[in-house]
Every structure is written in structure tokens, then in C-alpha cells.
């Protein structure tokens, strides 16, 4: 890997390209758009459809292989695997829904959906791990931003589905089979590892604010145009124009590297990286010599005789680690780099996993059944519900990154505090659903979307701060297993069964009325209560760790080994 100076364009070019890849990686959120076609064309029952929905969640979130691969291969290899999975998986589904091939077995379609949505795990892992390492001092902001675009992808695909593809499920599946590979192939050159800056830069904060503002404007635009499409009869030229404006919004993060090219910064860095630092960026650093990515300044006392009694610069520390002057002979502490087998035996690891599992598992149950929930509650067009959920999901992910980053730096409040708060709100939300009060459907969906998004925006930076970035890929993807397991238990086995039982009482294949999901919502409220309790315990446990790691707002950045 060529050495890239801090603050140069490639990290920001890679972040701008990651926006497009993250939109593509949100392909699993399109399931509510074509699931009615699966049910009508292929004759599935609601429980069969919810089990298919579990395949959707399993594929999206089982990312152990890409988590391992991201430490062994460059990002473009990971993206190429995602391209192949998307092409073949969605290709098979298109053959079935378009009836190009008749009578494909149920298990073939189930596996095809697992393969198709597993592409999102490969794409998402490649760009998230790469950018978290490129911007390690702003990991909460980066995680919230990139995961926010994934949450926003449902609205992007809904816009394309409604305005370009004329609400055709078969055309949408063909677009997913061909369009996603084209996007990723075009972007993979720009997703690359870069040497991160060794200190915080005020301009970086401004750049992130611009990117966040652009993403919020895109979210508002998508929600507005979706409502307009359903309220007014728009001709094809207007629809294409609105879609073109959406594409321009998606390109807005490129303004940052463009600005850096046209108006390069003239400030000088306080530290100088000599020739040995170039060697450091090119050589592989043994894990036993890799320093903590987030370590309190007080840990300098542990350096022993190395410059004892002297002020040691950040750069000197990096060089000392790279040249073997500093070695770790003890097990890692929270905030340092854990191997997966070291992290998995920690109580904090499982508390975070369980809290996340309960939060996203209950949320994804509603997402997978959103179309049927809308019909049961009398909504005329469920695409507005999906766009609303997507918009609020995006706000939750982006907001979790921004808000938690502020409070963790200023008040050393662990990010999991916000996971607890939103899971308490989820209890109220599920009770609103169960009550079926007039006018609460859209309000409950909006609240749930925000709370669902916060779970992602909190879990990702928390896992990296407690267990480091060196093996973050596999740790993060193991955490994400909470999503498909929750979907299987709460959506496939609970929601599908309750719906079909009530539909049988009504002597029809479609169920109408609040009873279709009422028991499901009551159970989900109890699950959220338990999740809030676990989040509270975890927050109390790790508060002293955050007080140490973020003492006086100081960080020490170590060079991550380049695989």
C-alpha cells in the first residue's frame, strides 16, 4: 500500500464512494417492496413469507466470513464477492417472480434470498471497516453517517421503485441483480485504506457537518417526493427529473475532496513523520506489538524505561510500537485491541450483544411485516409507511452517532445510555401499535424507525471502543447476528403464526384489524423492557472505562497493521 499523507484526498474520496456502496448494501430493506409479489405470484402463506423474510435477515447480517476476510484481503476483493452474490441471488428471484422459470422450489428461493442479501454484509463490512480505520478519531460520527445511508437506502430504492420502475416487483429484482453490481464495480477503486491523521483537525469537523447536512437534506427530499408521488399523478418526465435530483444529492459528499483539491489547506502539521514512519505504514505489525487505538494519556506511564521522565510525543509512541520498543505482554484491557476469542469471553461483549439483539430483533419484526401491518390497519399505500420508517431509521442512525459522540466526549456518558433510552421509547411504541388508536400508525412507525436506527448507531462505535479496531470486522459482524436471530424468533415464529391464526379465524388469506398483530406487539413491548434493563447494566459497567478513555478529551492513536 502506498503511503498516504494525513488529511489528503483519498480518505474523503473513499468516504464519498462509501455512500454509494452503503446505499447498495441496503438492498435487504427492499424486501417489503417485492414481498407482496412473492406471496401473490408464488402463492405463499403469511408464515411462509415471514420465513422468507428471515432468510432476508440472515443473509444481510451473517458477516463472519467478510469480517475475517477484511483483515486478509484489500477492500476491492470483499466488494467483488458482494457483487457476485447480488447478481446470482437476485437473478434467481427475478427468474421466479417474472415467471421466466416456473415452479422453483421454496428452498431454492429461500437460499437465493440468503445469497442475495449476504451481498450487503460483504459490501457493508468492506466500507465500514475501511472508513472506521481511516477516521479512527471520529468513529462514532463515521459509523452513524455510513449506517445512516444504509437506513436511507430503503427510501432510495422506494423512489426508484415508484418513479422509474412503475411499482414492478420483477423490474426491481432485475435492477437489484444488475444495478448493484454496476455501482460497486464503479466504486471499488476508491475504497482503500489510508494512513489516518494523528491528531484531530478542525476542518474535519466542518467536513463531517457538511456531509451530515447533505444526508439530512437527501432524507427530507426522499420523504417529500414519495408523498408527492402518492398524492399527485406525476408523468414520467417529472419522475425521472426527481430521481435525477436524488442522484445529485447522493453525489454531494464528493464536494469535500473537490474542495480540498481546488483549495488545499496550507496549515502545517505539528509533528513530522520521518522516513521510519513510511516504513511503518508499509510493514506488517505483529498483534503483540500493536498499541491501543483508544488509550488514556495516563497509560504512558506503562511505557517503562522508554523515554522515562520525558515528554513523549504521539509520533514517537507510534514509532516505538512499530519498531518493537514497546511490547504488550499482558492481556488486552477494554479500549485496546482484542482478538475475537479474547473479546467473546468478556461479560461486556455479551451484554452488548444481548441488548442489541433485543433492540433490533423487535424492530426488524415490524419492518419485515410492515406491508401486512399497514394493510391490516387500513393504510391505503404501504410505500409511504416504508419511506417513513426508512427516513426515521436514517435519523436514528445519524443522530446516534452525532449525539453519542458529543456526550461521550463532553460528559463521558457511554453510548449505550442512548440504547437504553430508545428501548424504553420502544415499549411505548409497541403499546401504541397494540392499542390501534386512530392516527397512531404513522406516529408509531416514525418512533420505531428512530429507535431501531439508534441500536445500529450505538452498537458499532461501542464495540470498536471496547474491543479495538484491529479485529473490528469479525467482532462487528458477530454482533450483527442478533438481527437474523431476532427475526427468526420474533418475526418468523411469532408474528407469522399470530397473523395466520387470526387470518384463519376470518376465513381468508389476508387478515384485517388490530388483532392480526396485537399479541406480537405486546410480546415485543416486554422484550424491549428487558433490553432496556440490560442496556442500563452495561452502561453502569462501562462508565468508568469511558471516563478513563476519554479523560480530558485526549486520545492516543496507533497505526493499525495493514493486511
PDB file of N, CA and C in Angstrom, residues 3 16 18 21 131 135 153 157 161 167 189 201 210 221 236 254 277 298 351 362 440 453 455 463 474 486 492 545 549:
ATOM      1  N   UNK A   3       1.962   4.957   0.773  1.00  0.00           N
ATOM      2  CA  UNK A   3       1.733   5.792   1.942  1.00  0.00           C
ATOM      3  C   UNK A   3       0.932   7.015   1.537  1.00  0.00           C
ATOM      4  N   UNK A  16     -16.857   9.317   0.261  1.00  0.00           N
ATOM      5  CA  UNK A  16     -17.887   9.673  -0.718  1.00  0.00           C
ATOM      6  C   UNK A  16     -18.307   8.449  -1.529  1.00  0.00           C
ATOM      7  N   UNK A  18     -18.074   5.411  -0.437  1.00  0.00           N
ATOM      8  CA  UNK A  18     -18.737   4.506   0.509  1.00  0.00           C
ATOM      9  C   UNK A  18     -20.223   4.807   0.626  1.00  0.00           C
ATOM     10  N   UNK A  21     -21.874   2.782  -2.014  1.00  0.00           N
ATOM     11  CA  UNK A  21     -21.821   1.355  -1.687  1.00  0.00           C
ATOM     12  C   UNK A  21     -22.785   1.039  -0.547  1.00  0.00           C
ATOM     13  N   UNK A 131     -13.359   2.683   6.441  1.00  0.00           N
ATOM     14  CA  UNK A 131     -13.526   4.082   6.821  1.00  0.00           C
ATOM     15  C   UNK A 131     -13.384   4.299   8.324  1.00  0.00           C
ATOM     16  N   UNK A 135     -10.696   6.984   9.669  1.00  0.00           N
ATOM     17  CA  UNK A 135     -11.093   8.101  10.545  1.00  0.00           C
ATOM     18  C   UNK A 135     -11.280   7.589  11.975  1.00  0.00           C
ATOM     19  N   UNK A 153     -31.317   3.850   2.468  1.00  0.00           N
ATOM     20  CA  UNK A 153     -31.368   3.137   1.189  1.00  0.00           C
ATOM     21  C   UNK A 153     -32.774   2.643   0.863  1.00  0.00           C
ATOM     22  N   UNK A 157     -34.436   3.180  -2.761  1.00  0.00           N
ATOM     23  CA  UNK A 157     -34.979   2.113  -3.601  1.00  0.00           C
ATOM     24  C   UNK A 157     -36.483   2.283  -3.820  1.00  0.00           C
ATOM     25  N   UNK A 161     -38.278   2.473  -7.278  1.00  0.00           N
ATOM     26  CA  UNK A 161     -39.364   1.519  -7.498  1.00  0.00           C
ATOM     27  C   UNK A 161     -40.637   2.225  -7.971  1.00  0.00           C
ATOM     28  N   UNK A 167     -43.579   0.552  -9.982  1.00  0.00           N
ATOM     29  CA  UNK A 167     -44.057  -0.377  -8.946  1.00  0.00           C
ATOM     30  C   UNK A 167     -44.041  -1.832  -9.394  1.00  0.00           C
ATOM     31  N   UNK A 189     -12.628   0.977  -6.766  1.00  0.00           N
ATOM     32  CA  UNK A 189     -11.278   1.534  -6.878  1.00  0.00           C
ATOM     33  C   UNK A 189     -11.001   2.573  -5.799  1.00  0.00           C
ATOM     34  N   UNK A 201      -8.433  17.472  13.549  1.00  0.00           N
ATOM     35  CA  UNK A 201      -8.335  18.634  12.680  1.00  0.00           C
ATOM     36  C   UNK A 201      -9.686  19.344  12.673  1.00  0.00           C
ATOM     37  N   UNK A 210     -20.886  19.074   6.975  1.00  0.00           N
ATOM     38  CA  UNK A 210     -21.417  19.229   5.619  1.00  0.00           C
ATOM     39  C   UNK A 210     -22.026  17.925   5.123  1.00  0.00           C
ATOM     40  N   UNK A 221     -35.783  15.194   1.255  1.00  0.00           N
ATOM     41  CA  UNK A 221     -36.184  15.192  -0.162  1.00  0.00           C
ATOM     42  C   UNK A 221     -36.871  13.881  -0.543  1.00  0.00           C
ATOM     43  N   UNK A 236     -43.937  10.706 -16.478  1.00  0.00           N
ATOM     44  CA  UNK A 236     -42.635  10.040 -16.447  1.00  0.00           C
ATOM     45  C   UNK A 236     -41.475  11.036 -16.462  1.00  0.00           C
ATOM     46  N   UNK A 254     -18.879  14.254  -2.574  1.00  0.00           N
ATOM     47  CA  UNK A 254     -17.706  14.470  -3.412  1.00  0.00           C
ATOM     48  C   UNK A 254     -17.240  15.922  -3.390  1.00  0.00           C
ATOM     49  N   UNK A 277       8.659   6.309   9.610  1.00  0.00           N
ATOM     50  CA  UNK A 277       7.202   6.207   9.671  1.00  0.00           C
ATOM     51  C   UNK A 277       6.650   5.704   8.356  1.00  0.00           C
ATOM     52  N   UNK A 298      -2.785   8.677  30.473  1.00  0.00           N
ATOM     53  CA  UNK A 298      -2.106   8.181  31.669  1.00  0.00           C
ATOM     54  C   UNK A 298      -1.392   6.873  31.431  1.00  0.00           C
ATOM     55  N   UNK A 351     -23.246  -8.665  27.068  1.00  0.00           N
ATOM     56  CA  UNK A 351     -24.269  -7.691  27.439  1.00  0.00           C
ATOM     57  C   UNK A 351     -24.610  -6.790  26.255  1.00  0.00           C
ATOM     58  N   UNK A 362     -36.652  -6.925  17.816  1.00  0.00           N
ATOM     59  CA  UNK A 362     -38.035  -6.466  17.898  1.00  0.00           C
ATOM     60  C   UNK A 362     -38.355  -5.478  16.786  1.00  0.00           C
ATOM     61  N   UNK A 440     -52.490   6.696  15.014  1.00  0.00           N
ATOM     62  CA  UNK A 440     -51.206   6.396  15.669  1.00  0.00           C
ATOM     63  C   UNK A 440     -50.278   5.541  14.810  1.00  0.00           C
ATOM     64  N   UNK A 453     -32.967   2.636  14.444  1.00  0.00           N
ATOM     65  CA  UNK A 453     -31.711   3.145  13.909  1.00  0.00           C
ATOM     66  C   UNK A 453     -30.670   3.400  14.975  1.00  0.00           C
ATOM     67  N   UNK A 455     -30.058   1.719  17.593  1.00  0.00           N
ATOM     68  CA  UNK A 455     -29.391   0.483  18.011  1.00  0.00           C
ATOM     69  C   UNK A 455     -28.125   0.242  17.186  1.00  0.00           C
ATOM     70  N   UNK A 463     -18.634  -1.157  20.181  1.00  0.00           N
ATOM     71  CA  UNK A 463     -17.827  -2.371  20.001  1.00  0.00           C
ATOM     72  C   UNK A 463     -16.390  -2.021  19.660  1.00  0.00           C
ATOM     73  N   UNK A 474     -14.688  -8.800  12.336  1.00  0.00           N
ATOM     74  CA  UNK A 474     -15.350 -10.029  12.786  1.00  0.00           C
ATOM     75  C   UNK A 474     -16.164  -9.765  14.055  1.00  0.00           C
ATOM     76  N   UNK A 486     -33.026 -12.557  15.976  1.00  0.00           N
ATOM     77  CA  UNK A 486     -34.241 -11.890  16.420  1.00  0.00           C
ATOM     78  C   UNK A 486     -35.358 -12.011  15.402  1.00  0.00           C
ATOM     79  N   UNK A 492     -40.407 -14.623  12.316  1.00  0.00           N
ATOM     80  CA  UNK A 492     -40.792 -15.871  11.662  1.00  0.00           C
ATOM     81  C   UNK A 492     -41.709 -16.742  12.495  1.00  0.00           C
ATOM     82  N   UNK A 545     -14.795   2.974  32.330  1.00  0.00           N
ATOM     83  CA  UNK A 545     -13.901   2.776  31.188  1.00  0.00           C
ATOM     84  C   UNK A 545     -13.914   4.010  30.299  1.00  0.00           C
ATOM     85  N   UNK A 549     -10.904   6.401  29.116  1.00  0.00           N
ATOM     86  CA  UNK A 549     -10.528   6.513  27.714  1.00  0.00           C
ATOM     87  C   UNK A 549     -10.655   7.930  27.186  1.00  0.00           C
TER      88      UNK A 549
END
